Short mmCIF file of C-alpha atoms (C1' of nucleotides) in Angstrom, two decimals:
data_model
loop_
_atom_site.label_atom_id
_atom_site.label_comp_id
_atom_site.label_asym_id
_atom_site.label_seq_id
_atom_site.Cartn_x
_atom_site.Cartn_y
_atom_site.Cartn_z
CA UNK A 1 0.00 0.00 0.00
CA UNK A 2 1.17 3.13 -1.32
CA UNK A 3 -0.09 5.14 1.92
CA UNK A 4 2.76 4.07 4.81
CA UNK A 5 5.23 5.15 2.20
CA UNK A 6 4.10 8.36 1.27
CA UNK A 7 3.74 9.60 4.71
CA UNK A 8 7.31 9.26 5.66
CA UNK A 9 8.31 10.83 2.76
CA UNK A 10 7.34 13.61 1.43
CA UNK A 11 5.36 13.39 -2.15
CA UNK A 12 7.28 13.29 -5.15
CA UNK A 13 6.65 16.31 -7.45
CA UNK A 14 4.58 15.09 -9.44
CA UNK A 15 3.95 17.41 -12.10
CA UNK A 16 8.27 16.84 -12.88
CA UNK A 17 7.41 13.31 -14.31
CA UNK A 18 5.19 15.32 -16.90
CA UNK A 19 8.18 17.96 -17.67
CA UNK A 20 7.70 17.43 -21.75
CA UNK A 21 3.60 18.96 -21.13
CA UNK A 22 2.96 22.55 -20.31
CA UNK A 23 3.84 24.33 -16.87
CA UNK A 24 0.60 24.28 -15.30
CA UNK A 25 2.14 26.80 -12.59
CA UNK A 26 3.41 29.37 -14.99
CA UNK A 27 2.18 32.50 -14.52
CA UNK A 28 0.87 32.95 -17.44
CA UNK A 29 -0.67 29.53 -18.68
CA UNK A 30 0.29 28.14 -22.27
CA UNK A 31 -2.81 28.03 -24.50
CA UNK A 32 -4.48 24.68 -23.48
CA UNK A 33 -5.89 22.80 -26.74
CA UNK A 34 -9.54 22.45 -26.49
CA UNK A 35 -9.20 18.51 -26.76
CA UNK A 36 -7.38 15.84 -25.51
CA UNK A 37 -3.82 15.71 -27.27
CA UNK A 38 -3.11 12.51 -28.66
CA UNK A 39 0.17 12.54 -26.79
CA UNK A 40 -1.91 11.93 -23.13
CA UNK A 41 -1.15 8.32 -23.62
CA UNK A 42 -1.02 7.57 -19.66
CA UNK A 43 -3.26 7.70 -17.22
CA UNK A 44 -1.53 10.41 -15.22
CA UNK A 45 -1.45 12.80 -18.55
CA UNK A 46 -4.95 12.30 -19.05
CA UNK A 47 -5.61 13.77 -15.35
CA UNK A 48 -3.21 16.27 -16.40
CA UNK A 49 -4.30 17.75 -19.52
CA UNK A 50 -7.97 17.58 -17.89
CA UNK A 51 -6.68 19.37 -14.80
CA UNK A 52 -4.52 22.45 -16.72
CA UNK A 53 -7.29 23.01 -18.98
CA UNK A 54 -9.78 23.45 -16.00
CA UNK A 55 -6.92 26.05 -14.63
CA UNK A 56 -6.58 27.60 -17.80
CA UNK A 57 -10.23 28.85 -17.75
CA UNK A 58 -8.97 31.20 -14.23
CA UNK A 59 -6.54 32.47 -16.15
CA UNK A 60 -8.14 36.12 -15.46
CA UNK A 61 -8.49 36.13 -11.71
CA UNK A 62 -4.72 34.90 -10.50
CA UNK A 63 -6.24 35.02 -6.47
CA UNK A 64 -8.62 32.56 -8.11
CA UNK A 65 -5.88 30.84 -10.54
CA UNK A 66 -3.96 30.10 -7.74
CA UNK A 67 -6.10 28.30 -4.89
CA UNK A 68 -7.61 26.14 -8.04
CA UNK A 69 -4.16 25.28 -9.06
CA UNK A 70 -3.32 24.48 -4.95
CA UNK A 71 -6.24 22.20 -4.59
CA UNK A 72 -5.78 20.80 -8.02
CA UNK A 73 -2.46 19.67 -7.22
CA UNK A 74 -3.61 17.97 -4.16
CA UNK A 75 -5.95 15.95 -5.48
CA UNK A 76 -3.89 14.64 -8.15
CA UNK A 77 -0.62 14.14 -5.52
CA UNK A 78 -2.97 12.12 -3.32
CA UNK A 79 -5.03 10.53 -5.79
CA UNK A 80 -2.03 9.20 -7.89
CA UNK A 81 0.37 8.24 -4.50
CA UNK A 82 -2.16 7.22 -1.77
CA UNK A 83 -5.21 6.11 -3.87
CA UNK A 84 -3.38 4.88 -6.70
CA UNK A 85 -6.11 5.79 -9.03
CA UNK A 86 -6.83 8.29 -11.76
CA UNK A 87 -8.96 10.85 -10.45
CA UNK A 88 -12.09 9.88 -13.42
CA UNK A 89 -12.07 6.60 -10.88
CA UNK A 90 -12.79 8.84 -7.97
CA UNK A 91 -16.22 7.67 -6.31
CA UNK A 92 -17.66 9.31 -3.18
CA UNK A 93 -16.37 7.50 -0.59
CA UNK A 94 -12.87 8.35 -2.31
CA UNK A 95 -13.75 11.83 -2.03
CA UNK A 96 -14.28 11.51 1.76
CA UNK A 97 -11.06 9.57 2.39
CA UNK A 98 -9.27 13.01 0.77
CA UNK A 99 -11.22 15.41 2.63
CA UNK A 100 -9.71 13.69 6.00
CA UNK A 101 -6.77 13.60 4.44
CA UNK A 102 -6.67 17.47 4.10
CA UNK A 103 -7.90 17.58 7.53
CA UNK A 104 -4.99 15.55 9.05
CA UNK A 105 -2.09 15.27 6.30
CA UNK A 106 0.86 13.57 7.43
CA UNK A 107 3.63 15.21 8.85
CA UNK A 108 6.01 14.86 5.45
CA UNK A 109 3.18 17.08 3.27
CA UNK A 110 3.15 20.17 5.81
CA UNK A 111 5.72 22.78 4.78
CA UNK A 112 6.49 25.65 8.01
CA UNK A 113 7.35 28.00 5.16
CA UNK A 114 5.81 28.99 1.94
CA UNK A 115 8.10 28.74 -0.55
CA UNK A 116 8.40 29.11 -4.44
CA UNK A 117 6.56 26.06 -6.42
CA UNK A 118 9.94 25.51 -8.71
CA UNK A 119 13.16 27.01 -8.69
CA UNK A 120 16.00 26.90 -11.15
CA UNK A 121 16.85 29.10 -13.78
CA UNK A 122 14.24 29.25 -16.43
CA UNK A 123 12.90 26.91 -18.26
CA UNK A 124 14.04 24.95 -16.53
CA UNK A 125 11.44 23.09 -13.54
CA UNK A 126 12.82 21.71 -10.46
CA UNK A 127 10.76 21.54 -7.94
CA UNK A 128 11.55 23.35 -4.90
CA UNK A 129 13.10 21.25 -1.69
CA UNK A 130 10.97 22.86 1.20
CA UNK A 131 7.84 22.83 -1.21
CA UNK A 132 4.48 20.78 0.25
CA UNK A 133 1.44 20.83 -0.56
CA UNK A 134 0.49 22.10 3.32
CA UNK A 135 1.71 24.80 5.20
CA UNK A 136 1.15 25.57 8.30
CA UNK A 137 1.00 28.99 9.74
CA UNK A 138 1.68 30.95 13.12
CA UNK A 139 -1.01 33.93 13.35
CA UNK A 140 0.55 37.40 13.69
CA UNK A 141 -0.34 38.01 17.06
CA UNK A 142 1.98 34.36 17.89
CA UNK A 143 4.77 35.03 15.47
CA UNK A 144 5.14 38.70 17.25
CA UNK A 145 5.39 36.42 20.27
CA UNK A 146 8.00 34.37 19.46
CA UNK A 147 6.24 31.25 18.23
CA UNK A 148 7.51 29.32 15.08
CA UNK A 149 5.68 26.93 13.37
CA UNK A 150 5.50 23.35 13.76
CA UNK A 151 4.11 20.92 11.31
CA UNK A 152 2.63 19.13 14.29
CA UNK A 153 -0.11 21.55 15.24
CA UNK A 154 -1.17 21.76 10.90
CA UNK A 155 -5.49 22.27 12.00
CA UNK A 156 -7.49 22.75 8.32
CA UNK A 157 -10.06 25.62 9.32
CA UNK A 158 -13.73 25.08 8.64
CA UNK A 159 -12.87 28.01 5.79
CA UNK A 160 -10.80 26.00 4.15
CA UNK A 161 -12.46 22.82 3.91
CA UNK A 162 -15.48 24.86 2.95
CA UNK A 163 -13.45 26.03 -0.31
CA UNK A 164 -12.29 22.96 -1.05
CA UNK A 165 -15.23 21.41 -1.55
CA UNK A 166 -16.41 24.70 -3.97
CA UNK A 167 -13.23 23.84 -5.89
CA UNK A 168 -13.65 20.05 -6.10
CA UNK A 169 -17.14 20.31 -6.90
CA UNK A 170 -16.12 22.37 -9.75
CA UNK A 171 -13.96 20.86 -11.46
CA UNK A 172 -15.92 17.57 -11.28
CA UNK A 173 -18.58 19.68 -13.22
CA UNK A 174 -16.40 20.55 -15.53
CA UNK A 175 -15.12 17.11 -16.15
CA UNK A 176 -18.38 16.07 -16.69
CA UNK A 177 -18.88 18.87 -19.34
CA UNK A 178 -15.84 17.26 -20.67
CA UNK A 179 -17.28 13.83 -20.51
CA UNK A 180 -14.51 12.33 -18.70
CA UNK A 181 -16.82 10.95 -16.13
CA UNK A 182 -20.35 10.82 -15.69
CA UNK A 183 -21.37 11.88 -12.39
CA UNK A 184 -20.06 14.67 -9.38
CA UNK A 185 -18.93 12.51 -6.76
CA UNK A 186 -18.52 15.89 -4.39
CA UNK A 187 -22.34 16.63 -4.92
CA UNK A 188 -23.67 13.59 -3.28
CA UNK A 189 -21.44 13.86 -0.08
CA UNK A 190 -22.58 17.99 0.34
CA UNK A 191 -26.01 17.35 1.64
CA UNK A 192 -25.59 15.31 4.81
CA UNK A 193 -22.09 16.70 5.36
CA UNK A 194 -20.24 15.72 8.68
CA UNK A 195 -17.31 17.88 7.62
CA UNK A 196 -19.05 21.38 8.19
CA UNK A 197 -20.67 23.12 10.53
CA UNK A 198 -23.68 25.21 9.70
CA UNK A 199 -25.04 28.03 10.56
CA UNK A 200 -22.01 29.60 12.08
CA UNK A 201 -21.83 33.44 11.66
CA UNK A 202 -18.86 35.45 11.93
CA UNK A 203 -18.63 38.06 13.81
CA UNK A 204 -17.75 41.53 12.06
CA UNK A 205 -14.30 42.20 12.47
CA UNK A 206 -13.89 45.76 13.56
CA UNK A 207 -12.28 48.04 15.81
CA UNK A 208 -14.29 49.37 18.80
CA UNK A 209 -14.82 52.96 19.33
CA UNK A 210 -11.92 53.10 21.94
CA UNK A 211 -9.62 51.15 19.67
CA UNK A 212 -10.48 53.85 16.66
CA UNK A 213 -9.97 56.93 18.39
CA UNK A 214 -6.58 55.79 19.53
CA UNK A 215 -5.99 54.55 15.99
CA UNK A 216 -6.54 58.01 14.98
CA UNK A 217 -5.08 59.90 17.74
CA UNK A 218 -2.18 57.94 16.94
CA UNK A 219 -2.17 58.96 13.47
CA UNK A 220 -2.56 62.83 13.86
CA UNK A 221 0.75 62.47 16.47
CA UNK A 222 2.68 60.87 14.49
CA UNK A 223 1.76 62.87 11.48
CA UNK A 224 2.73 66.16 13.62
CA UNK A 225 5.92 64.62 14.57
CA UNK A 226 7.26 63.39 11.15
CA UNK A 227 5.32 65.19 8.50
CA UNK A 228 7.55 63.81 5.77
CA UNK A 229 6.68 60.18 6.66
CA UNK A 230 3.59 60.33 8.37
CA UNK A 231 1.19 62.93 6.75
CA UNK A 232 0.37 60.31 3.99
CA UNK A 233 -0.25 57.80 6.98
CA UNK A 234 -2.90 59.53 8.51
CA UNK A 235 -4.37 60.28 5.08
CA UNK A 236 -4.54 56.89 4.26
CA UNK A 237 -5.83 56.03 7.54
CA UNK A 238 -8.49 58.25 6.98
CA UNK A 239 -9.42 57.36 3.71
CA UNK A 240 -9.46 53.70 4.75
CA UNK A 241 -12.71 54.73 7.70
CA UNK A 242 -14.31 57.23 6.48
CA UNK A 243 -14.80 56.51 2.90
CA UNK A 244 -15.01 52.23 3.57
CA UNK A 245 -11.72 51.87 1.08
CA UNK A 246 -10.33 48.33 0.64
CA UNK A 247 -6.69 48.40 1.01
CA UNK A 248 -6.65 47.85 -3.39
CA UNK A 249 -8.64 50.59 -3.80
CA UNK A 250 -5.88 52.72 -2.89
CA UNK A 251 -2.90 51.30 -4.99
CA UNK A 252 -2.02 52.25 -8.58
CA UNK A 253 -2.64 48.70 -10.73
CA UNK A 254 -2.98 47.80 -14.25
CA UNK A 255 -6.95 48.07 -13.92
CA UNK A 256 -6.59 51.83 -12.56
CA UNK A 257 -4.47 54.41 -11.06
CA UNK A 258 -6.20 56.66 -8.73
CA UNK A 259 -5.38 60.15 -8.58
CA UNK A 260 -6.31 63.85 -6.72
CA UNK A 261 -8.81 64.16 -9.38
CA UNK A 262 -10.78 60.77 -8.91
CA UNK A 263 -12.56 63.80 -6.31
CA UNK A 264 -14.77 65.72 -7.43
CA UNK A 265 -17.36 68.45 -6.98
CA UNK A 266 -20.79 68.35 -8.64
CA UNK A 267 -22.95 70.83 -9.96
CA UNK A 268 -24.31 71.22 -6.10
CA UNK A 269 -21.37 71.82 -5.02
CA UNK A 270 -20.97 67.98 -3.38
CA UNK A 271 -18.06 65.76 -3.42
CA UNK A 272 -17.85 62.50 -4.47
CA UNK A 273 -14.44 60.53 -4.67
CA UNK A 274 -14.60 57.87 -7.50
CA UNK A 275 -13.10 54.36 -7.15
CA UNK A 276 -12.53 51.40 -9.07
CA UNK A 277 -13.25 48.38 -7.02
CA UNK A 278 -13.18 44.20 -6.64
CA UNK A 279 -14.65 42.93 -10.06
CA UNK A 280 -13.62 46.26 -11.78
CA UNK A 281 -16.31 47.83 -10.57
CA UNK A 282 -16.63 51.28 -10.66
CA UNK A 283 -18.67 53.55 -8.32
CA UNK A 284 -18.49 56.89 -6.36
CA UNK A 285 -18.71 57.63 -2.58
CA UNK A 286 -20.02 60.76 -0.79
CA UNK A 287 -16.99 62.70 0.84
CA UNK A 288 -17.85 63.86 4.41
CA UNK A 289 -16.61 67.29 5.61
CA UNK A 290 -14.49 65.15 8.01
CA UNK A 291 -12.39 63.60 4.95
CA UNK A 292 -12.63 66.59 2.63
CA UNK A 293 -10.68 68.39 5.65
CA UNK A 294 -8.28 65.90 5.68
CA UNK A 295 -7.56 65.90 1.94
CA UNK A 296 -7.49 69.28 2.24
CA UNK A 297 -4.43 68.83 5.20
CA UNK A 298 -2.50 66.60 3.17
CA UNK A 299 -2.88 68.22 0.27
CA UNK A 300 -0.91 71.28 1.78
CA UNK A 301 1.73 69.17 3.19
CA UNK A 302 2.56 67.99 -0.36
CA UNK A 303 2.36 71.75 -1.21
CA UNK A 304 -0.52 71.16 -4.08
CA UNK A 305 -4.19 73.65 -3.60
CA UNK A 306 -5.96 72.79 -1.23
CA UNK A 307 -8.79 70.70 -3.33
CA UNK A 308 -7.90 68.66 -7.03
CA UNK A 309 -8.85 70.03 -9.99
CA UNK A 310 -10.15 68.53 -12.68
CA UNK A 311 -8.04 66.44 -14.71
CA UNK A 312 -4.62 66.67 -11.86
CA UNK A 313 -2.51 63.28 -12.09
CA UNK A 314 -1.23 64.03 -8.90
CA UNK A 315 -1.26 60.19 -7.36
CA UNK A 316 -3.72 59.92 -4.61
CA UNK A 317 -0.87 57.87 -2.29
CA UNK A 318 1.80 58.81 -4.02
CA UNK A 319 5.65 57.32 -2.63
CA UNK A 320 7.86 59.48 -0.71
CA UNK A 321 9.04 62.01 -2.67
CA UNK A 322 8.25 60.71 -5.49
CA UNK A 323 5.76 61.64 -8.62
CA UNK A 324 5.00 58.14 -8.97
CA UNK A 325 2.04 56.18 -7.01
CA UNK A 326 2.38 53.61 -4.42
CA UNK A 327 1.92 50.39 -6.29
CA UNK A 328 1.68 47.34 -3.37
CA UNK A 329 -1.04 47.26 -0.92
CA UNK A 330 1.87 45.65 1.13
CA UNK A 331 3.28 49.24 1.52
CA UNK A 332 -0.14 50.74 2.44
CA UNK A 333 -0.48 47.53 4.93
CA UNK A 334 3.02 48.36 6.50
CA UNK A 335 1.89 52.01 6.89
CA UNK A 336 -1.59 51.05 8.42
CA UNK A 337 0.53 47.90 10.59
CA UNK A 338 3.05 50.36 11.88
CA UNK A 339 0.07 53.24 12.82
CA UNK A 340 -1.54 49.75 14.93
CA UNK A 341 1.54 49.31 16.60
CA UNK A 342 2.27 52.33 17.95
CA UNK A 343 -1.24 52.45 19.33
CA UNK A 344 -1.45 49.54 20.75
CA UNK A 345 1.69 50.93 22.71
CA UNK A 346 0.17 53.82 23.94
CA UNK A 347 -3.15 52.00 25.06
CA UNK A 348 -0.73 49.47 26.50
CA UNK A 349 0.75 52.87 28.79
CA UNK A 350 -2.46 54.13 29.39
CA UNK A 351 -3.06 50.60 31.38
CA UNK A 352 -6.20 49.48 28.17
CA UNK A 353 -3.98 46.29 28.35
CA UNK A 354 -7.64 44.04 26.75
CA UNK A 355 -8.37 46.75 24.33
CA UNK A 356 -4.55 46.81 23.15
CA UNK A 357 -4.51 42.96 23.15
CA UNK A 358 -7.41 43.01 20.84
CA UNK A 359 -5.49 45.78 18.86
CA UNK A 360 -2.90 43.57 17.73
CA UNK A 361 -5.18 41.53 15.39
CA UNK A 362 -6.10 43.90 14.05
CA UNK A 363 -5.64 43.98 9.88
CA UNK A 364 -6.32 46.99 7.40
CA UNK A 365 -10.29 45.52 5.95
CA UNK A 366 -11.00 46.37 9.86
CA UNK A 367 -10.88 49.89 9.47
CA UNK A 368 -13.56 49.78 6.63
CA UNK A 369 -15.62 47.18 8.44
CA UNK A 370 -15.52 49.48 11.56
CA UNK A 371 -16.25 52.92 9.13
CA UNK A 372 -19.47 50.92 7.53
CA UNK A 373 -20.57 49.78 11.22
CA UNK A 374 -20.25 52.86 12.44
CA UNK A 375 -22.31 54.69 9.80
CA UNK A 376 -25.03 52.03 9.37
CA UNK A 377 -26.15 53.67 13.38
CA UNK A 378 -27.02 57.21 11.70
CA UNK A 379 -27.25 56.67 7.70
CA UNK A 380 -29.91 54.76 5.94
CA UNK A 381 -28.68 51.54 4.65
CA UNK A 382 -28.91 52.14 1.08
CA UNK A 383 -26.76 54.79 1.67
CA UNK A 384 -24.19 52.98 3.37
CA UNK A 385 -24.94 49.89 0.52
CA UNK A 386 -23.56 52.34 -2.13
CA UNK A 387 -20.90 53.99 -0.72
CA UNK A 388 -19.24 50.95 0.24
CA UNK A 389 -20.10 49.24 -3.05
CA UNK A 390 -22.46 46.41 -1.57
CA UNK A 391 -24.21 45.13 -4.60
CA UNK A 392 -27.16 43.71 -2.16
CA UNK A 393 -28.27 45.47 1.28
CA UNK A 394 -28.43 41.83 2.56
CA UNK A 395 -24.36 42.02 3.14
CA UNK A 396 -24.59 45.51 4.34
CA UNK A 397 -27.60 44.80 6.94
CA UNK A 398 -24.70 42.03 8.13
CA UNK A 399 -22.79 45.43 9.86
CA UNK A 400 -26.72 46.02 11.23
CA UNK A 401 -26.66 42.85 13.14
CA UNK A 402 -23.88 43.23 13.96
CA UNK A 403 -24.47 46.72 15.68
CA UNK A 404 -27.66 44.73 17.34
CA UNK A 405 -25.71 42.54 18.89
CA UNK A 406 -23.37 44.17 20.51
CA UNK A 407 -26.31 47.04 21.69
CA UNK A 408 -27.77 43.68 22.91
CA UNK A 409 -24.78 42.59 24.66
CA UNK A 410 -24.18 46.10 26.40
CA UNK A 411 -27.92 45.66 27.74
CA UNK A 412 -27.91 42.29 28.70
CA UNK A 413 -26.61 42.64 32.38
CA UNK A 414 -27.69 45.95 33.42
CA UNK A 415 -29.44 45.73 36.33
CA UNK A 416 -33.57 46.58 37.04
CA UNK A 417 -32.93 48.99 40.21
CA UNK A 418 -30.53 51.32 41.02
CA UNK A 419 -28.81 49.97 44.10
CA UNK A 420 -26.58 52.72 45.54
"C1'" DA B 1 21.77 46.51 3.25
"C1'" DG B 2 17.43 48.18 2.52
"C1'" DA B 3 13.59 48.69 -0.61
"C1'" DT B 4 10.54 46.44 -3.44
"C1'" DA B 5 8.31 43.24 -6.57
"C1'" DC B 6 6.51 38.96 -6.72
"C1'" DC B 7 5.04 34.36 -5.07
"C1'" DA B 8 2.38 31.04 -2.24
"C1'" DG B 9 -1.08 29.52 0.88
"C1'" DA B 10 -4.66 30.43 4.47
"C1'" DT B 11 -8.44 33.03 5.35
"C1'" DC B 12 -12.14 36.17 4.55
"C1'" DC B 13 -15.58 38.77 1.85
"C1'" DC B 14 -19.51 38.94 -0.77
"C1'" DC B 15 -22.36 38.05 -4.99
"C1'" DT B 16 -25.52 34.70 -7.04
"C1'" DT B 17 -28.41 31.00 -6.80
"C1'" DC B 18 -31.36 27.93 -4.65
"C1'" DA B 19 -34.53 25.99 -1.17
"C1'" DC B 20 -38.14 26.95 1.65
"C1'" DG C 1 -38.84 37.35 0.79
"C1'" DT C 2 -35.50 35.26 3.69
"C1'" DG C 3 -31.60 32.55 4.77
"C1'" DA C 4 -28.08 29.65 3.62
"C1'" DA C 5 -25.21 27.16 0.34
"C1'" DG C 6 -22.17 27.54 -3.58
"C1'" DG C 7 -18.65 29.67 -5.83
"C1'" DG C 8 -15.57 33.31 -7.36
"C1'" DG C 9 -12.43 36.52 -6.06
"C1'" DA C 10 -10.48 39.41 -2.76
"C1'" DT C 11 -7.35 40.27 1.46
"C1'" DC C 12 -3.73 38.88 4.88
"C1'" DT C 13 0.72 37.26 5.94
"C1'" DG C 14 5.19 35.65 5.37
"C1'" DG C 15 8.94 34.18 2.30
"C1'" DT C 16 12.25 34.87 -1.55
"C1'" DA C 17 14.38 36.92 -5.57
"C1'" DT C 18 15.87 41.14 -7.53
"C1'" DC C 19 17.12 45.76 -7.79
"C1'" DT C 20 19.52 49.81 -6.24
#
DNA sequence: AGATACCAGATCCCCTTCAC
DNA sequence: GTGAAGGGGATCTGGTATCT
């Protein structure tokens, strides 16, 4: 049995015994043939050529691209070495065996780093030493604490399990558009599913009102004490809460490159800041007095007028000292990280030692999850549904709930009588 | 040596569809 | 008309290669 083998050792690359057919992780996929090549003449490059061509219809989306081509290379790593079938052989039960098996994998398939798929020079493909299909990871709150990783405490979250089935389920659909088999193996397991647990709802990650004005406060002081630096921080902090920003809405890309000008006044004298959003979406959003005086502040520190004018290419983040826009949301997360961190400190002196604990989890999407709960108290929802570029009220009356909850929780143990 | 671009995987968000 | 499942696509985080 192939299985007490393959978890002392960790899995061949697989994909390397296939070097003469297409790099299915290149990032830019070869154009697939729309049928079988004769050439498939195994098994294994009959799984292949079924499994890039499913990949090569993600091309567009890489996030997308990317967790298909994860998944897809698990299945066919433990369908060829453990199951010792093709995966067009795959029955339900088969299916179930590999969902444990992403919920436990064995020691030798969890990686404690990420690391590149392949190395080499190009063209040509060796797979990577430290490369697994697992990895394990420490959350930032342990890693700032010291902890490493350890292939040992590898836990699959509900999250992920939940996408894997969405991406197995797929691509047995498409197989069967393909006729390579004749029924969806991961459709007859879904309904009485022991691997999920239903009906759990998140709770809306966001910073309390405490946490926020410290966030802020923190900003403005550290603005005043290194404009150079620190200006475009609290602008971008800003822009983040008040306007419900995600973190790519603020970065120059090939899809758009904000600038000054994406504000604007209209004919009654409103503003309106225009963004281009997830699914290249575009829409505008209503500019409060609050965050027009805050453009107007930075705007003076980088010695422009105080308000755009039409048609400016001024970036709207642009780098230090530089013409040209920030380009990585990692630099705008290092900016928003650093703003956390220096708050958290100051809470921490101020003896808030919870609230700054809390603080330290916190990531960037907060700030607009916090902006959007904050507003749905004292806006209509509509309102707030636009602005943040909700395409259905249902996810914005989410921040509602949310808002009831916690009023709920506030109320819960105060007492009938006043005893004093 | 530091900045930065890019890569990989886990996790989260949210739109659409479907069941009731 | 709700609420949840399904699915696509984003963010979050750390690692590495490359540039300056």
């Amino acid at each position: 049995m192939a299985t007490t083998q393959s978890t002392r050792q960790p899995p061949p690359p697989i994909f390397d015994q296939l070097a003469h057919l297409p790099d299915p992780f290149a990032r830019q996929p070869e154009p697939v043939p729309s049928h079988l090549p004769a050439a498939a003449r195994t098994v294994h490059e009959d799984d292949f050529w079924h499994a890039l061509r499913f990949l090569a219809s993600y091309e567009g989306s890489t996030a997308t691209f990317n967790a298909y081509r994860r998944e897809l290379e698990r299945l066919l790593q433990w369908s060829w070495l453990v199951q010792e079938k093709s995966i067009r052989e795959l029955r339900r039960e088969d299916i179930e065996q590999f969902i444990r098996f992403c919920q436990d994998p064995p020691r030798a398939w969890i990686g404690t780093k990420n690391c590149a798929r392949y190395r080499g020079p190009e063209g040509e493909r060796k797979a990577h030493p430290d490369w697994r299909p697992f990895v394990v990871t420490v959350s930032k709150v342990q890693t700032r604490a010291g902890k490493t990783a350890d292939p040992g405490s590898y836990a699959s979250s509900q999250a992920s399990i939940k996408s894997l089935f969405a991406i197995l389920s797929s691509f047995f659909n498409f197989l069967i558009q393909e006729e390579a088999v004749t029924s969806n193996p991961v459709a007859l397991i879904r309904q009485k599913s022991k691997f999920l647990v239903s009906g759990q709802r998140r709770e809306v990650r966001r910073l309390s009102n405490l946490q926020w004005d410290f966030v802020l406060e923190t900003a403005e002081l550290m603005a005043a004490e290194d404009p150079d630096h620190h200006e475009r921080t609290l602008f971008v902090m800003q822009c983040l809460y008040a306007m419900y920003l995600r973190i790519s809405e603020l970065v120059a890309d090939e899809r758009h490159v904000p600038t000054m000008s994406d504000f604007h006044r209209d004919s009654d004298n409103n503003w309106w800041f225009e963004v281009v959003g997830k699914g290249n979406k575009a829409r505008s959003v209503s500019v409060s007095n609050a965050m027009l005086a805050a453009l107007k502040r930075y705007r003076l520190h980088l010695g422009l007028t105080p308000l755009p004018v039409p048609g400016e290419r001024t970036p709207l983040v642009p780098a230090l000292g530089g013409r040209r826009p920030v380009t990585s949301t990692r630099h705008i997360r290092a900016m928003v990280q650093n703003c956390f961190d220096q708050a958290v400190e100051r809470m921490r002196l101020e003896g808030l030692a919870d609230e700054s604990y809390e603080l330290q989890a916190a990531t960037v999407h907060w700030l607009r999850h916090t902006g959007i709960s904050e507003d749905v108290k004292v806006r209509p929802v509509d309102h707030v549904r636009d602005d943040a570029g909700h395409a259905s009220s249902l996810t914005t009356d989410r921040y509602i709930d949310a808002e009831r909850r916690e009023r709920h929780a506030s109320a819960r143990n105060k007492p009938m009588k006043t005893d004093s």
